[in-house]
Short mmCIF file of C-alpha atoms in Angstrom, two decimals:
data_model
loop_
_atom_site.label_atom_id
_atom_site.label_comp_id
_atom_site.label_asym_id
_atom_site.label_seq_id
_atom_site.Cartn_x
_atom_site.Cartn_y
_atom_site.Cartn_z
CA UNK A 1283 0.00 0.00 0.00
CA UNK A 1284 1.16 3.21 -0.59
CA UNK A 1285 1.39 5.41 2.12
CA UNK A 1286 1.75 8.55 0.10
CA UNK A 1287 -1.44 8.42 -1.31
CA UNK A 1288 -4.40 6.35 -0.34
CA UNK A 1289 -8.00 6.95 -1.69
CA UNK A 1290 -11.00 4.38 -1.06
CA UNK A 1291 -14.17 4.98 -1.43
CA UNK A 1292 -17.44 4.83 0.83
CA UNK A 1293 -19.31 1.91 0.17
CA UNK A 1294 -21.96 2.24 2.98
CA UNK A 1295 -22.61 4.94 5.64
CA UNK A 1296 -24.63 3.13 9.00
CA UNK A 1297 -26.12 4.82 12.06
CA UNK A 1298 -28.43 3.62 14.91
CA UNK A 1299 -30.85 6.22 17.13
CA UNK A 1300 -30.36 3.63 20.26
CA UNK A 1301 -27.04 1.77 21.49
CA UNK A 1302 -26.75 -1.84 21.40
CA UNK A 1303 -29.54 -2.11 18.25
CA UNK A 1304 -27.65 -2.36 14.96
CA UNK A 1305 -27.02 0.27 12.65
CA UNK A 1306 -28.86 0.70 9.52
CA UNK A 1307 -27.32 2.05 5.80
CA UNK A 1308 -28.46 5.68 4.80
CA UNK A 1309 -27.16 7.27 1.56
CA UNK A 1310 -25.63 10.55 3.71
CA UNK A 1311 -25.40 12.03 6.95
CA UNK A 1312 -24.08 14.78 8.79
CA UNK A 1313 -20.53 14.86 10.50
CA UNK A 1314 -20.34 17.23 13.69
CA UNK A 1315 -17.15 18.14 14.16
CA UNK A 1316 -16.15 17.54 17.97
CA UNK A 1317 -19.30 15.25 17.76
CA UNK A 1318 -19.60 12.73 15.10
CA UNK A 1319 -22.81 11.70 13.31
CA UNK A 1320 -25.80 13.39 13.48
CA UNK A 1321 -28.68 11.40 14.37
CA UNK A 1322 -25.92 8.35 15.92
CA UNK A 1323 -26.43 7.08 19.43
CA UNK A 1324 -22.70 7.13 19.41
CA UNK A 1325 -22.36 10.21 18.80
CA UNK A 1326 -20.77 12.81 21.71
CA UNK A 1327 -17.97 14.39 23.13
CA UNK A 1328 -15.03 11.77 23.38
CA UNK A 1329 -12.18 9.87 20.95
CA UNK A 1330 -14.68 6.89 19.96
CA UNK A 1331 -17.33 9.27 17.30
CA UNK A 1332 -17.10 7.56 13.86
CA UNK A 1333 -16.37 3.57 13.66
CA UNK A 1334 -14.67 2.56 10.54
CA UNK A 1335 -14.30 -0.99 8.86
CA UNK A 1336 -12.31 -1.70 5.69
CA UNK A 1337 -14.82 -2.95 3.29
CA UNK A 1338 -12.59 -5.85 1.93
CA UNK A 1339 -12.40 -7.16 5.58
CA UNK A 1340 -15.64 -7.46 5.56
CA UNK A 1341 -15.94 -8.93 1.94
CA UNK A 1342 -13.67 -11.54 3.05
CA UNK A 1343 -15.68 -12.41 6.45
CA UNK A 1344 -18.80 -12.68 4.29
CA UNK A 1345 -16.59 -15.51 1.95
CA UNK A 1346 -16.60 -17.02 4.53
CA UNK A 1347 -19.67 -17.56 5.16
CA UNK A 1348 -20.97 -14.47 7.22
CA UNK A 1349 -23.61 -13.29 5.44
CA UNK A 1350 -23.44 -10.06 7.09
CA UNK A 1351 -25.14 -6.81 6.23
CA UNK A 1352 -24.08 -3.12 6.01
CA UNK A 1353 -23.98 -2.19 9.99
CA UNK A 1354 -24.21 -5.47 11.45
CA UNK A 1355 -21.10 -4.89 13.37
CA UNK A 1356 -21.67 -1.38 14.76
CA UNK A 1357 -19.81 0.38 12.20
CA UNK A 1358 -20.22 4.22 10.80
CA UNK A 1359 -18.28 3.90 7.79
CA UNK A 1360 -17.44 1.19 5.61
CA UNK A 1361 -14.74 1.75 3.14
CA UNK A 1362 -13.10 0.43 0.04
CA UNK A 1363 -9.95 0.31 -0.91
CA UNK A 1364 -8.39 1.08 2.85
CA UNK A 1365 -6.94 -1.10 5.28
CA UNK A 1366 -7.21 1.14 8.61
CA UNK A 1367 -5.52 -1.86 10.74
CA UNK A 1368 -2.39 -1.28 9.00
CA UNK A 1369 -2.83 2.62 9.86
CA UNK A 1370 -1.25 3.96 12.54
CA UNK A 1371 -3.78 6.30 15.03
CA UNK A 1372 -3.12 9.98 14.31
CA UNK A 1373 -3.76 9.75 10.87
CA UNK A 1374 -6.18 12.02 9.48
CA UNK A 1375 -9.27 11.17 6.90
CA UNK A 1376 -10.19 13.51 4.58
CA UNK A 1377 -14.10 13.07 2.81
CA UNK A 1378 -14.78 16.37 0.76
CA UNK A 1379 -15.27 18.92 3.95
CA UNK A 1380 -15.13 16.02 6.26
CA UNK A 1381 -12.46 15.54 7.78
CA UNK A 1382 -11.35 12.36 11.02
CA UNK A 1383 -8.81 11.97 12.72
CA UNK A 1384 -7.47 8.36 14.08
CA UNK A 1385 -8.10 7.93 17.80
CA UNK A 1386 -8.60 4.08 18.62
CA UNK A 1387 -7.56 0.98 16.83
CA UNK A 1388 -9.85 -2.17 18.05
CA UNK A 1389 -11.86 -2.28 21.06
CA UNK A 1390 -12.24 -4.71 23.74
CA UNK A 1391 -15.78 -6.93 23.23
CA UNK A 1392 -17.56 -6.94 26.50
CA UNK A 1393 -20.81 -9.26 25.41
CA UNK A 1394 -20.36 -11.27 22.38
CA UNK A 1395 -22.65 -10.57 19.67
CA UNK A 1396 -24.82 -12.95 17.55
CA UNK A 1397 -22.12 -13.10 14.99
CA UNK A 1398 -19.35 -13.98 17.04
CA UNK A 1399 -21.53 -16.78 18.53
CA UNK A 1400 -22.42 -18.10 14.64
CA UNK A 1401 -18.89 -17.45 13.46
CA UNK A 1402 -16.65 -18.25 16.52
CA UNK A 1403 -14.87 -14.44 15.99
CA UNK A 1404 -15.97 -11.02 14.92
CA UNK A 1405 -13.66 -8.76 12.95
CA UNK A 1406 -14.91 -5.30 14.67
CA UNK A 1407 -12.61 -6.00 17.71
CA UNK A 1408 -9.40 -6.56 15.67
CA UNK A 1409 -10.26 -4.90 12.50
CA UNK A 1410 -12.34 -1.84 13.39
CA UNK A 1411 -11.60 1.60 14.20
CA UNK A 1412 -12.21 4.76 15.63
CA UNK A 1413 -12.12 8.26 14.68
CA UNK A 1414 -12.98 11.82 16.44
CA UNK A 1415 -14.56 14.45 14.00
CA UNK A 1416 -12.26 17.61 13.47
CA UNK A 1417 -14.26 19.48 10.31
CA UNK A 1418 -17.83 19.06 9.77
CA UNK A 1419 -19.72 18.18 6.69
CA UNK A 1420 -21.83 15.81 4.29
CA UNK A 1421 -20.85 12.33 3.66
CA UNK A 1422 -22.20 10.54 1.15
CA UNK A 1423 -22.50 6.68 -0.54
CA UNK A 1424 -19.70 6.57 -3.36
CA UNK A 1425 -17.53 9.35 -1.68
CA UNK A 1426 -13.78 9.37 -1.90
CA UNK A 1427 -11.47 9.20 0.85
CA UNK A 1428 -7.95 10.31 1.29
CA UNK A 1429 -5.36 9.52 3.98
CA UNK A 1430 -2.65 11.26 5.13
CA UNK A 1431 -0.21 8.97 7.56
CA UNK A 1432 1.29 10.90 10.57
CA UNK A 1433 4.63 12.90 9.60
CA UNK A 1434 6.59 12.86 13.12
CA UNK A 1435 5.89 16.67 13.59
CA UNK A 1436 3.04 16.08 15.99
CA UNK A 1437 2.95 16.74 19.41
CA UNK A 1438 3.60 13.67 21.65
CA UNK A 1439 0.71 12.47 23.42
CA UNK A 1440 0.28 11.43 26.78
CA UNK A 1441 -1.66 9.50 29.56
CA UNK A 1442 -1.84 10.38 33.19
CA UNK A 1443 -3.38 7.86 35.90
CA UNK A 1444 -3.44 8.14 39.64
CA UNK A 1445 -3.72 5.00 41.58
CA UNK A 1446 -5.45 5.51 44.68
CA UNK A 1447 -8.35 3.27 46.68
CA UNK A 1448 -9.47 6.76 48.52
CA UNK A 1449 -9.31 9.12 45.30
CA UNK A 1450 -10.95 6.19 42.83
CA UNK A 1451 -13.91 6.66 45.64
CA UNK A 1452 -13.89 10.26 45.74
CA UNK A 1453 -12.82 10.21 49.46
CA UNK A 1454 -9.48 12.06 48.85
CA UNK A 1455 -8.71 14.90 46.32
CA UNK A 1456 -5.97 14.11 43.56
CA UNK A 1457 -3.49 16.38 43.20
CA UNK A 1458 -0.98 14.08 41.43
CA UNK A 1459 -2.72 14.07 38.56
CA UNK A 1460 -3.44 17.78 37.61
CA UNK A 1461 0.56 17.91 38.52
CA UNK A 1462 1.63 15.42 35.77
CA UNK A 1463 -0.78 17.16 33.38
CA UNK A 1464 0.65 20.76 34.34
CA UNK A 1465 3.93 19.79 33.41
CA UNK A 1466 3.25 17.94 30.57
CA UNK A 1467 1.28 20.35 28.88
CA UNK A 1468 3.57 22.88 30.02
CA UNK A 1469 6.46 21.01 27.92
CA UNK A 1470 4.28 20.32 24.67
CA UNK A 1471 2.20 17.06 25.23
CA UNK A 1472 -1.07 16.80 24.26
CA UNK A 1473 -2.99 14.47 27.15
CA UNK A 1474 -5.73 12.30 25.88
CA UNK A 1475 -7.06 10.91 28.85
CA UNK A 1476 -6.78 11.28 32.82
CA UNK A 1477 -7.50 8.71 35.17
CA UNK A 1478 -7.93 7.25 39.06
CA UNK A 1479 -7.92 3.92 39.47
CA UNK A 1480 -7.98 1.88 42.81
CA UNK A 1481 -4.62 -0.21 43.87
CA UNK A 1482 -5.97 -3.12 41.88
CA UNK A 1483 -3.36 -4.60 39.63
CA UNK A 1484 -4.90 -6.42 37.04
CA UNK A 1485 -7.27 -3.19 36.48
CA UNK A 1486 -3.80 -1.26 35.73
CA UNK A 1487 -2.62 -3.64 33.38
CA UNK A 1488 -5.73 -3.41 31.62
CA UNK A 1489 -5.45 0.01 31.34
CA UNK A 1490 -1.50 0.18 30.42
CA UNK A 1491 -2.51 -2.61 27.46
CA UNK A 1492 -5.35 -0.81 25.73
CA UNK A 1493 -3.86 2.94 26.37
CA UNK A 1494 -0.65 1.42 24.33
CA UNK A 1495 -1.96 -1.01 22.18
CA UNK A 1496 -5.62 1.05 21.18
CA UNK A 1497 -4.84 4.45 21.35
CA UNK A 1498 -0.73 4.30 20.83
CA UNK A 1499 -0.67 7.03 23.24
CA UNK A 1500 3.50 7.88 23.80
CA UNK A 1501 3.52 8.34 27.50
CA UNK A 1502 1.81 6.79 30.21
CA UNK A 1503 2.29 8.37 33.62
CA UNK A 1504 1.47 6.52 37.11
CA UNK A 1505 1.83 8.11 40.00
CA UNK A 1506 1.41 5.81 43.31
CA UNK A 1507 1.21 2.48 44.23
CA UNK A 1508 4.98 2.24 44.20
CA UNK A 1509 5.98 1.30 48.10
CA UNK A 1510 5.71 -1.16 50.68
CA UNK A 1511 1.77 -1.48 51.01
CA UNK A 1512 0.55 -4.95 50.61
CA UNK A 1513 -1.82 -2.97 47.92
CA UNK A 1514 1.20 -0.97 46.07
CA UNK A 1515 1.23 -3.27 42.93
CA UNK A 1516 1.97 -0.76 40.00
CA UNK A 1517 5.52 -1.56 39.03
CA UNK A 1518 4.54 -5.31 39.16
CA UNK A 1519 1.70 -4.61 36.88
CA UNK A 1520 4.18 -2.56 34.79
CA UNK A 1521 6.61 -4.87 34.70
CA UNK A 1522 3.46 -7.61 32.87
CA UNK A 1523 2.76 -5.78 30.26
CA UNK A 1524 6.35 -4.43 29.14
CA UNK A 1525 7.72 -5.54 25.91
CA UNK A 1526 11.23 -3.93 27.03
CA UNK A 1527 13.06 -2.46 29.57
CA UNK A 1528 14.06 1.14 30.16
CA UNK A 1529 15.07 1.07 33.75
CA UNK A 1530 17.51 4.43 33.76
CA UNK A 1531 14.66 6.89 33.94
CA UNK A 1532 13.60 5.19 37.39
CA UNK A 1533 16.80 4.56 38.59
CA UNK A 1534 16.98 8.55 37.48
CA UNK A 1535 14.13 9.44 39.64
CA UNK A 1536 15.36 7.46 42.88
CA UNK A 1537 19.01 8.82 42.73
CA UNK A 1538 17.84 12.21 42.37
CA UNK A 1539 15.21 12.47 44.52
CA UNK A 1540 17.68 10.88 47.48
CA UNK A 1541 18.69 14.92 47.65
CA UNK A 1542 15.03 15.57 49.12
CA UNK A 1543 14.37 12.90 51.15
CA UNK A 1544 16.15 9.49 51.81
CA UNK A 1545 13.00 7.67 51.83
CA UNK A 1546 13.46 7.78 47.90
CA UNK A 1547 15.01 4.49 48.39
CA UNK A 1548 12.06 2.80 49.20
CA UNK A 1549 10.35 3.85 45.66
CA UNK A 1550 9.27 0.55 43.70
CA UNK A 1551 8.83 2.59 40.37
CA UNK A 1552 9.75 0.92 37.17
CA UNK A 1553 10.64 2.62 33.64
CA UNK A 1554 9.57 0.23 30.45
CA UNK A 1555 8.09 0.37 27.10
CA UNK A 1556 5.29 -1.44 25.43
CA UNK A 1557 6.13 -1.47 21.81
CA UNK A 1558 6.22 2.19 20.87
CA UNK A 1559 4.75 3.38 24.68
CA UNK A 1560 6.94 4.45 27.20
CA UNK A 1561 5.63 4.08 30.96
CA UNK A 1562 7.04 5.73 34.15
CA UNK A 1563 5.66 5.02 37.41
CA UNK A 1564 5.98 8.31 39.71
CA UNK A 1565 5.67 8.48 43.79
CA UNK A 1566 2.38 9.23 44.61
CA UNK A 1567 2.81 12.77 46.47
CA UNK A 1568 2.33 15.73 44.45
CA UNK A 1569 5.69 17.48 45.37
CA UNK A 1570 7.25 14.12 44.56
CA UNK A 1571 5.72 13.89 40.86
CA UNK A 1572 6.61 17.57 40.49
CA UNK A 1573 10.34 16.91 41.18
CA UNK A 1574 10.35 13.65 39.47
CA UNK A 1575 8.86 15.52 36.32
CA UNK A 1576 11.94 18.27 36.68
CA UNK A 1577 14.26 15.52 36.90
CA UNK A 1578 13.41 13.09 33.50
CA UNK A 1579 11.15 15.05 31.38
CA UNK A 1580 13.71 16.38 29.00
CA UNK A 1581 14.92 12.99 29.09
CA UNK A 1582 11.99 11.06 28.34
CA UNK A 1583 11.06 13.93 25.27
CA UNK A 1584 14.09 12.89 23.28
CA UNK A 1585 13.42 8.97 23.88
CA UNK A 1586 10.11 9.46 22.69
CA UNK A 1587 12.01 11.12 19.66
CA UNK A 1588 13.91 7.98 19.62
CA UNK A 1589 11.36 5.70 20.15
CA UNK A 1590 9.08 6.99 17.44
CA UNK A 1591 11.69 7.41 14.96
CA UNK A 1592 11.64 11.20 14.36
CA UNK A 1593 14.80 11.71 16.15
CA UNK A 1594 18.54 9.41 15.97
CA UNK A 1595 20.56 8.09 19.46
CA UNK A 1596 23.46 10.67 20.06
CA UNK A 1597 26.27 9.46 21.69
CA UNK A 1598 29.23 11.27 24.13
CA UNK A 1599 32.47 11.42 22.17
#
């Protein structure tokens, strides 16, 4: 496929007034930007508005005996002549005035639906994908699309997520978090989603998998859960879901910090990266992730560089 210049073409356009009732062809609709499709239960203000599905994945599910119509699997938009799996999220979607932007590869399938139960598998989860709406306009059957694939120059993205039992229940105010944002903003990244999560490791991991696998995001900050407590399990539930190591910016944090407060030696944080995600876990008091964030963020801007290619390892002569 070339990357340079990819056209399909709209083969059906699907929308449903209710969730969870499949979505039925129209020959046009309206695209909100900030919104999505007028007239779509789906429809509102986050990164999931318009579902996409290459049309020859679905031509090939049907070959194999399917028999699937136009919005049987919850999709917006089904296209010809694109293969969004093989696109990487960022990349923008241009239909006449319309235009999307990337937000979400796959998505996890919480209740199976009647296809999955005749077929044994459904090709939404692995093959469909998600788009936010950034102009608005009129899409219509037998439309061309256009793709342009991510050039490097965007701004890195980011994840923050607090991991507290009190602050998941609202019974303590987080301050962590709106201090990893601060600074990250403050230094360029754009952060797509803020979280609090109890001390429950296999919820983290869940988390750290879809956040890097579904919505590539960069970085991934933690802060907490990295000490003594029977219940601080975040570098263990970093550590499962790693694809490599990067233990210096850790180590980074913990020699540094040992100038504040001894007591930086009993940090459990880890440093790793999940294909093209990089995850540090910070301490879980807001001066501490303020000090960390001094200490690595310049750091962890040109390993991101690295990482994602737009930048080459320099080394001390």
């Amino acid at each position: 496929m070339d990357k340079k210049k990819i056209i399909g073409t709209v083969k059906a356009i699907c929308i449903s007034e209710k969730r969870g009732t499949e979505k039925k062809p129209v020959q046009k609709a309206f695209f909100r930007k900030d919104y999505g499709i007028e007239g779509d239960a789906h429809a509102g203000n986050w990164h999931r508005q318009v579902s996409l599905l290459s049309y020859d994945k679905v031509l090939e599910f049907n070959q194999r005996g399917a028999d699937v119509s136009d919005g049987a699997f919850g999709e917006n938009l089904v296209v010809e002549g694109i293969d969004f799996r093989s696109l990487p999220v960022g990349t923008i979607l241009t239909c006449g005035d319309v235009v999307l932007k990337m937000s979400q590869i796959g998505k996890e399938c919480h209740t199976h639906c009647q296809i999955y139960h005749r077929m044994g598998e459904c090709i939404m989860p692995t093959q469909g994908v998600f788009a936010e709406v950034l102009s608005s306009g009129v899409i219509r059957k037998g439309d061309s699309m256009t793709v342009r694939i991510p050039d490097g120059t965007e701004p890195f993205t980011a994840a923050v997520i607090t991991m507290s039992d009190k602050g998941s229940l609202g019974l303590r105010e987080d301050k962590s978090g709106p201090a990893m944002e601060t600074a990250l903003l403050e230094a360029g990244f754009r952060v797509i989603e803020k979280q609090i999560l109890p001390d429950e490791k296999e919820r983290l991991k869940k988390e750290l998998i879809r956040l890097s696998d579904q919505r590539q995001v960069d970085l991934i900050l933690t802060s907490g859960g990295t000490g003594f407590s029977e219940r601080d399990t975040t570098p263990e539930a970093t550590l499962e879901v790693m694809t490599r190591n990067a233990p210096g910016i850790a180590e980074a944090i913990r020699y540094e910090s040992m100038k504040y407060t001894k007591r930086a030696m009993l940090s459990r944080g880890v440093s790793v990266i999940r294909e093209k995600t990089l995850i540090v876990n910070l301490p879980g008091s807001p001066k501490a992730v303020k000090e960390s964030m001094e200490i690595i963020l310049d750091s962890v801007i040109h390993g991101l560089g690295i990482l994602k290619g737009s930048e080459s390892e320099c080394g001390r002569s």
